[in-house]
GROMACS .gro file of C-alpha atoms in nm:
model
  271
    1MET     CA    1   0.000   0.000   0.000
    2SER     CA    2   0.103   0.365  -0.027
    3ALA     CA    3   0.147   0.591   0.273
    4ALA     CA    4   0.243   0.954   0.303
    5ALA     CA    5   0.551   1.018   0.513
    6THR     CA    6   0.684   1.361   0.585
    7LYS     CA    7   1.056   1.408   0.651
    8ASN     CA    8   0.997   1.747   0.809
    9ARG     CA    9   0.768   2.045   0.770
   10ASP     CA   10   0.995   2.218   0.521
   11LYS     CA   11   0.994   1.929   0.275
   12ALA     CA   12   0.725   1.784   0.054
   13PRO     CA   13   0.554   1.460   0.154
   14ILE     CA   14   0.714   1.146   0.018
   15ASN     CA   15   0.491   0.871  -0.113
   16VAL     CA   16   0.621   0.534  -0.001
   17LYS     CA   17   0.526   0.172  -0.042
   18ILE     CA   18   0.553  -0.055   0.262
   19THR     CA   19   0.606  -0.419   0.171
   20ILE     CA   20   0.602  -0.701   0.425
   21ARG     CA   21   0.822  -0.998   0.342
   22PRO     CA   22   0.728  -1.356   0.434
   23VAL     CA   23   0.975  -1.533   0.665
   24GLY     CA   24   1.018  -1.892   0.777
   25MET     CA   25   1.019  -2.055   1.118
   26ASP     CA   26   1.399  -2.053   1.116
   27LYS     CA   27   1.417  -1.674   1.122
   28PRO     CA   28   1.372  -1.613   1.499
   29ARG     CA   29   1.684  -1.820   1.560
   30ALA     CA   30   1.870  -1.622   1.294
   31TRP     CA   31   1.758  -1.294   1.454
   32LEU     CA   32   1.891  -1.408   1.790
   33ALA     CA   33   2.224  -1.506   1.632
   34ALA     CA   34   2.247  -1.163   1.467
   35GLY     CA   35   2.163  -1.000   1.799
   36PHE     CA   36   2.445  -1.186   1.976
   37GLU     CA   37   2.683  -1.082   1.697
   38ASP     CA   38   2.591  -0.714   1.739
   39PHE     CA   39   2.641  -0.749   2.113
   40ARG     CA   40   2.983  -0.905   2.054
   41ARG     CA   41   3.084  -0.623   1.818
   42ALA     CA   42   2.970  -0.350   2.060
   43THR     CA   43   3.001  -0.524   2.395
   44ALA     CA   44   3.098  -0.224   2.607
   45VAL     CA   45   2.821   0.007   2.485
   46SER     CA   46   2.555  -0.264   2.474
   47LEU     CA   47   2.643  -0.389   2.822
   48ALA     CA   48   2.642  -0.035   2.961
   49TYR     CA   49   2.297   0.018   2.812
   50GLY     CA   50   2.173  -0.309   2.960
   51MET     CA   51   2.321  -0.226   3.301
   52PHE     CA   52   2.137   0.106   3.300
   53TRP     CA   53   1.804  -0.077   3.284
   54VAL     CA   54   1.919  -0.331   3.543
   55GLY     CA   55   2.003  -0.047   3.781
   56LEU     CA   56   1.669   0.121   3.716
   57SER     CA   57   1.482  -0.207   3.776
   58ILE     CA   58   1.664  -0.265   4.106
   59ALA     CA   59   1.592   0.094   4.213
   60ILE     CA   60   1.220   0.056   4.137
   61THR     CA   61   1.206  -0.272   4.329
   62ALA     CA   62   1.386  -0.123   4.628
   63GLY     CA   63   1.157   0.180   4.619
   64ALA     CA   64   0.847  -0.039   4.611
   65PHE     CA   65   0.957  -0.224   4.925
   66THR     CA   66   1.064   0.097   5.099
   67LEU     CA   67   0.727   0.261   5.032
   68GLY     CA   68   0.530  -0.050   5.125
   69LEU     CA   69   0.412  -0.102   4.767
   70TRP     CA   70   0.579  -0.440   4.723
   71HIS     CA   71   0.246  -0.596   4.617
   72TRP     CA   72   0.273  -0.395   4.293
   73LEU     CA   73   0.595  -0.569   4.193
   74LEU     CA   74   0.438  -0.870   4.023
   75PRO     CA   75   0.210  -0.667   3.792
   76LEU     CA   76   0.490  -0.417   3.728
   77ILE     CA   77   0.730  -0.693   3.627
   78ALA     CA   78   0.465  -0.848   3.402
   79GLY     CA   79   0.391  -0.503   3.264
   80PHE     CA   80   0.749  -0.476   3.143
   81MET     CA   81   0.633  -0.677   2.839
   82PHE     CA   82   0.433  -0.373   2.729
   83ILE     CA   83   0.716  -0.121   2.745
   84GLY     CA   84   1.000  -0.353   2.642
   85PRO     CA   85   0.993  -0.238   2.276
   86LEU     CA   86   1.056   0.119   2.394
   87VAL     CA   87   1.342   0.005   2.616
   88ALA     CA   88   1.504  -0.151   2.308
   89VAL     CA   89   1.533   0.183   2.125
   90GLY     CA   90   1.892   0.224   2.241
   91SER     CA   91   1.987  -0.117   2.104
   92TYR     CA   92   1.837  -0.019   1.769
   93GLY     CA   93   2.063   0.285   1.767
   94ILE     CA   94   2.369   0.069   1.836
   95SER     CA   95   2.281  -0.178   1.559
   96ARG     CA   96   2.219   0.104   1.315
   97ALA     CA   97   2.562   0.253   1.395
   98LEU     CA   98   2.727  -0.084   1.335
   99GLU     CA   99   2.559  -0.113   0.997
  100ALA     CA  100   2.680   0.236   0.908
  101GLY     CA  101   3.036   0.120   0.973
  102ARG     CA  102   3.080   0.331   1.288
  103ASP     CA  103   3.192   0.236   1.636
  104PRO     CA  104   2.875   0.279   1.848
  105THR     CA  105   2.884   0.521   2.138
  106LEU     CA  106   2.657   0.585   2.435
  107GLY     CA  107   2.516   0.869   2.229
  108ASP     CA  108   2.386   0.614   1.978
  109ALA     CA  109   2.228   0.418   2.262
  110PHE     CA  110   2.073   0.700   2.461
  111GLY     CA  111   2.018   0.957   2.186
  112GLY     CA  112   1.917   0.754   1.882
  113TRP     CA  113   1.552   0.852   1.928
  114ARG     CA  114   1.608   1.226   1.890
  115GLY     CA  115   1.556   1.250   1.516
  116HIS     CA  116   1.218   1.079   1.547
  117ALA     CA  117   1.109   1.194   1.892
  118GLY     CA  118   0.754   1.294   1.800
  119GLN     CA  119   0.646   0.968   1.638
  120LEU     CA  120   0.829   0.756   1.895
  121ALA     CA  121   0.656   0.952   2.170
  122MET     CA  122   0.320   0.867   2.015
  123MET     CA  123   0.420   0.500   2.013
  124GLY     CA  124   0.513   0.544   2.378
  125VAL     CA  125   0.162   0.669   2.449
  126MET     CA  126   0.016   0.362   2.277
  127MET     CA  127   0.235   0.126   2.480
  128MET     CA  128   0.150   0.308   2.803
  129ILE     CA  129  -0.221   0.257   2.730
  130PHE     CA  130  -0.160  -0.118   2.724
  131PHE     CA  131   0.054  -0.094   3.038
  132LEU     CA  132  -0.205   0.107   3.234
  133ALA     CA  133  -0.484  -0.125   3.117
  134TRP     CA  134  -0.284  -0.419   3.253
  135ILE     CA  135  -0.219  -0.245   3.586
  136ARG     CA  136  -0.590  -0.166   3.621
  137LEU     CA  137  -0.691  -0.523   3.542
  138ALA     CA  138  -0.427  -0.659   3.780
  139THR     CA  139  -0.567  -0.436   4.054
  140LEU     CA  140  -0.919  -0.562   3.991
  141LEU     CA  141  -0.803  -0.923   3.989
  142PHE     CA  142  -0.620  -0.876   4.318
  143ALA     CA  143  -0.931  -0.725   4.476
  144LEU     CA  144  -1.149  -1.003   4.336
  145PHE     CA  145  -0.933  -1.284   4.475
  146PHE     CA  146  -0.785  -1.128   4.790
  147GLY     CA  147  -1.006  -0.835   4.882
  148LEU     CA  148  -0.888  -0.480   4.942
  149GLY     CA  149  -0.628  -0.555   5.212
  150ALA     CA  150  -0.268  -0.619   5.109
  151PRO     CA  151  -0.119  -0.914   5.303
  152ASP     CA  152   0.249  -0.931   5.390
  153PRO     CA  153   0.490  -1.048   5.115
  154GLU     CA  154   0.555  -1.392   5.265
  155SER     CA  155   0.188  -1.488   5.299
  156LEU     CA  156   0.088  -1.341   4.963
  157TYR     CA  157   0.342  -1.526   4.752
  158LEU     CA  158   0.290  -1.844   4.953
  159THR     CA  159  -0.085  -1.811   4.892
  160LEU     CA  160  -0.032  -1.750   4.521
  161LEU     CA  161   0.163  -2.072   4.479
  162THR     CA  162  -0.006  -2.311   4.722
  163THR     CA  163  -0.381  -2.235   4.734
  164PRO     CA  164  -0.663  -2.273   4.478
  165GLN     CA  165  -0.742  -1.905   4.526
  166GLY     CA  166  -0.388  -1.798   4.447
  167LEU     CA  167  -0.343  -2.039   4.157
  168GLY     CA  168  -0.676  -1.926   4.015
  169MET     CA  169  -0.562  -1.565   4.019
  170LEU     CA  170  -0.233  -1.660   3.853
  171LEU     CA  171  -0.413  -1.852   3.578
  172VAL     CA  172  -0.666  -1.578   3.507
  173GLY     CA  173  -0.403  -1.305   3.529
  174THR     CA  174  -0.167  -1.494   3.300
  175ALA     CA  175  -0.440  -1.548   3.041
  176ILE     CA  176  -0.548  -1.183   3.043
  177GLY     CA  177  -0.189  -1.060   3.047
  178ALA     CA  178  -0.097  -1.286   2.756
  179VAL     CA  179  -0.379  -1.145   2.542
  180LEU     CA  180  -0.283  -0.786   2.623
  181ALA     CA  181   0.088  -0.856   2.576
  182PHE     CA  182   0.035  -1.014   2.236
  183GLY     CA  183  -0.176  -0.715   2.135
  184ALA     CA  184   0.108  -0.483   2.239
  185PHE     CA  185   0.357  -0.706   2.057
  186THR     CA  186   0.145  -0.701   1.742
  187ILE     CA  187   0.135  -0.323   1.715
  188SER     CA  188   0.497  -0.263   1.814
  189VAL     CA  189   0.722  -0.553   1.709
  190VAL     CA  190   0.854  -0.373   1.401
  191ALA     CA  191   0.679  -0.037   1.445
  192ILE     CA  192   0.942   0.119   1.669
  193PRO     CA  193   1.250   0.014   1.467
  194THR     CA  194   1.064   0.123   1.153
  195LEU     CA  195   1.008   0.468   1.302
  196MET     CA  196   1.375   0.480   1.408
  197ASP     CA  197   1.485   0.406   1.052
  198GLN     CA  198   1.222   0.574   0.834
  199GLU     CA  199   1.034   0.902   0.814
  200LEU     CA  200   0.688   0.757   0.874
  201THR     CA  201   0.403   0.833   1.109
  202PHE     CA  202   0.342   0.616   1.414
  203MET     CA  203   0.019   0.486   1.257
  204GLU     CA  204   0.212   0.370   0.951
  205GLY     CA  205   0.457   0.197   1.183
  206ILE     CA  206   0.172   0.025   1.366
  207GLU     CA  207   0.020  -0.085   1.036
  208ALA     CA  208   0.352  -0.231   0.921
  209SER     CA  209   0.379  -0.418   1.251
  210ILE     CA  210   0.025  -0.559   1.235
  211ARG     CA  211   0.077  -0.669   0.875
  212SER     CA  212   0.408  -0.834   0.969
  213VAL     CA  213   0.239  -1.043   1.236
  214ALA     CA  214  -0.062  -1.126   1.016
  215LYS     CA  215   0.154  -1.235   0.722
  216ASN     CA  216   0.399  -1.435   0.936
  217PHE     CA  217   0.181  -1.543   1.225
  218ARG     CA  218   0.362  -1.863   1.325
  219PRO     CA  219   0.718  -1.725   1.311
  220MET     CA  220   0.607  -1.409   1.493
  221LEU     CA  221   0.424  -1.611   1.759
  222LEU     CA  222   0.745  -1.806   1.813
  223TRP     CA  223   0.936  -1.478   1.832
  224ALA     CA  224   0.692  -1.346   2.095
  225VAL     CA  225   0.742  -1.662   2.302
  226ILE     CA  226   1.121  -1.629   2.276
  227LEU     CA  227   1.112  -1.263   2.382
  228THR     CA  228   0.886  -1.340   2.677
  229GLY     CA  229   1.088  -1.640   2.789
  230CYS     CA  230   1.418  -1.452   2.772
  231VAL     CA  231   1.283  -1.159   2.974
  232LEU     CA  232   1.145  -1.396   3.239
  233VAL     CA  233   1.487  -1.562   3.266
  234GLY     CA  234   1.642  -1.218   3.312
  235VAL     CA  235   1.397  -1.126   3.586
  236ALA     CA  236   1.451  -1.462   3.759
  237THR     CA  237   1.820  -1.375   3.797
  238PHE     CA  238   1.718  -1.073   4.008
  239TYR     CA  239   1.748  -0.858   3.693
  240ILE     CA  240   2.122  -0.919   3.649
  241GLY     CA  241   2.069  -1.133   3.339
  242LEU     CA  242   1.882  -0.846   3.175
  243ALA     CA  243   2.215  -0.667   3.126
  244LEU     CA  244   2.286  -0.920   2.850
  245ILE     CA  245   1.933  -1.019   2.752
  246LEU     CA  246   1.785  -0.675   2.688
  247PRO     CA  247   2.052  -0.550   2.443
  248VAL     CA  248   2.070  -0.885   2.261
  249LEU     CA  249   1.693  -0.893   2.216
  250GLY     CA  250   1.698  -0.531   2.103
  251HIS     CA  251   1.966  -0.599   1.842
  252ALA     CA  252   1.777  -0.910   1.731
  253SER     CA  253   1.454  -0.712   1.695
  254TRP     CA  254   1.634  -0.465   1.472
  255HIS     CA  255   1.734  -0.749   1.240
  256ALA     CA  256   1.378  -0.882   1.252
  257TYR     CA  257   1.257  -0.544   1.125
  258GLU     CA  258   1.512  -0.547   0.844
  259ASP     CA  259   1.401  -0.894   0.733
  260LEU     CA  260   1.030  -0.817   0.752
  261VAL     CA  261   0.983  -0.460   0.631
  262ARG     CA  262   1.080  -0.305   0.301
  263ILE     CA  263   1.020   0.065   0.238
  264GLU     CA  264   1.027   0.199  -0.118
  265GLN     CA  265   0.991   0.559  -0.227
  266VAL     CA  266   0.733   0.574  -0.504
  267GLU     CA  267   0.727   0.939  -0.596
  268GLU     CA  268   0.782   1.283  -0.453
  269LEU     CA  269   0.479   1.503  -0.447
  270SER     CA  270   0.492   1.874  -0.511
  271HIS     CA  271   0.367   2.136  -0.268
   0.00000   0.00000   0.00000
């Protein structure tokens, strides 16, 4: 299809064609391999970027316990699935620098969004809608199964894992969270790297992402499972594993975008 993309207000709109390529079930493995290779080539910058998010995660966890809001940790950790694509923006910047033949810097990691801040901010709003919807649903589920009082951490987590009431909440919460997370994945999996690389609107990025998932449903479902599983492993290591996992997954997602999305300029329109 054709979509109008504007480089900036001083230039004429550019008519582009967004083509989604079909991929096979072997591609998620290839994307991971490419992600590890990018991490190897830019280890210092990628690791520093990953450690930044590890430090932020630890600070949020410590703050939650200090403020007596520890019962929010489980939904907040699960909610990371909704904002993960935004966290990966820095990794996209590093991969893009590598492809340009440059040695990546922290500026590529932390400042790669600047040229596309407006459209990326709109994507951020979309992802936050999913995140806030999840938090609201998690709150309602907690009230439904446990009432309005927050028990102490030991009894809550013991109850979650050893009682029908707790297991029921985990099952229902997991099912609802999975549906919301896959919805967020569908609209963002290639949208954010597309917006980092092209002069498109956030709606065009979302459309490209939805079409990518629809055209390659099985490979993309596998990719969603891999992303989720890797993040859970990182969290299970008390966040330390995320220092490696987050940048590798970000680099891999960049290569997924490059395999899936092709942008062609069709014509330049006059004022």
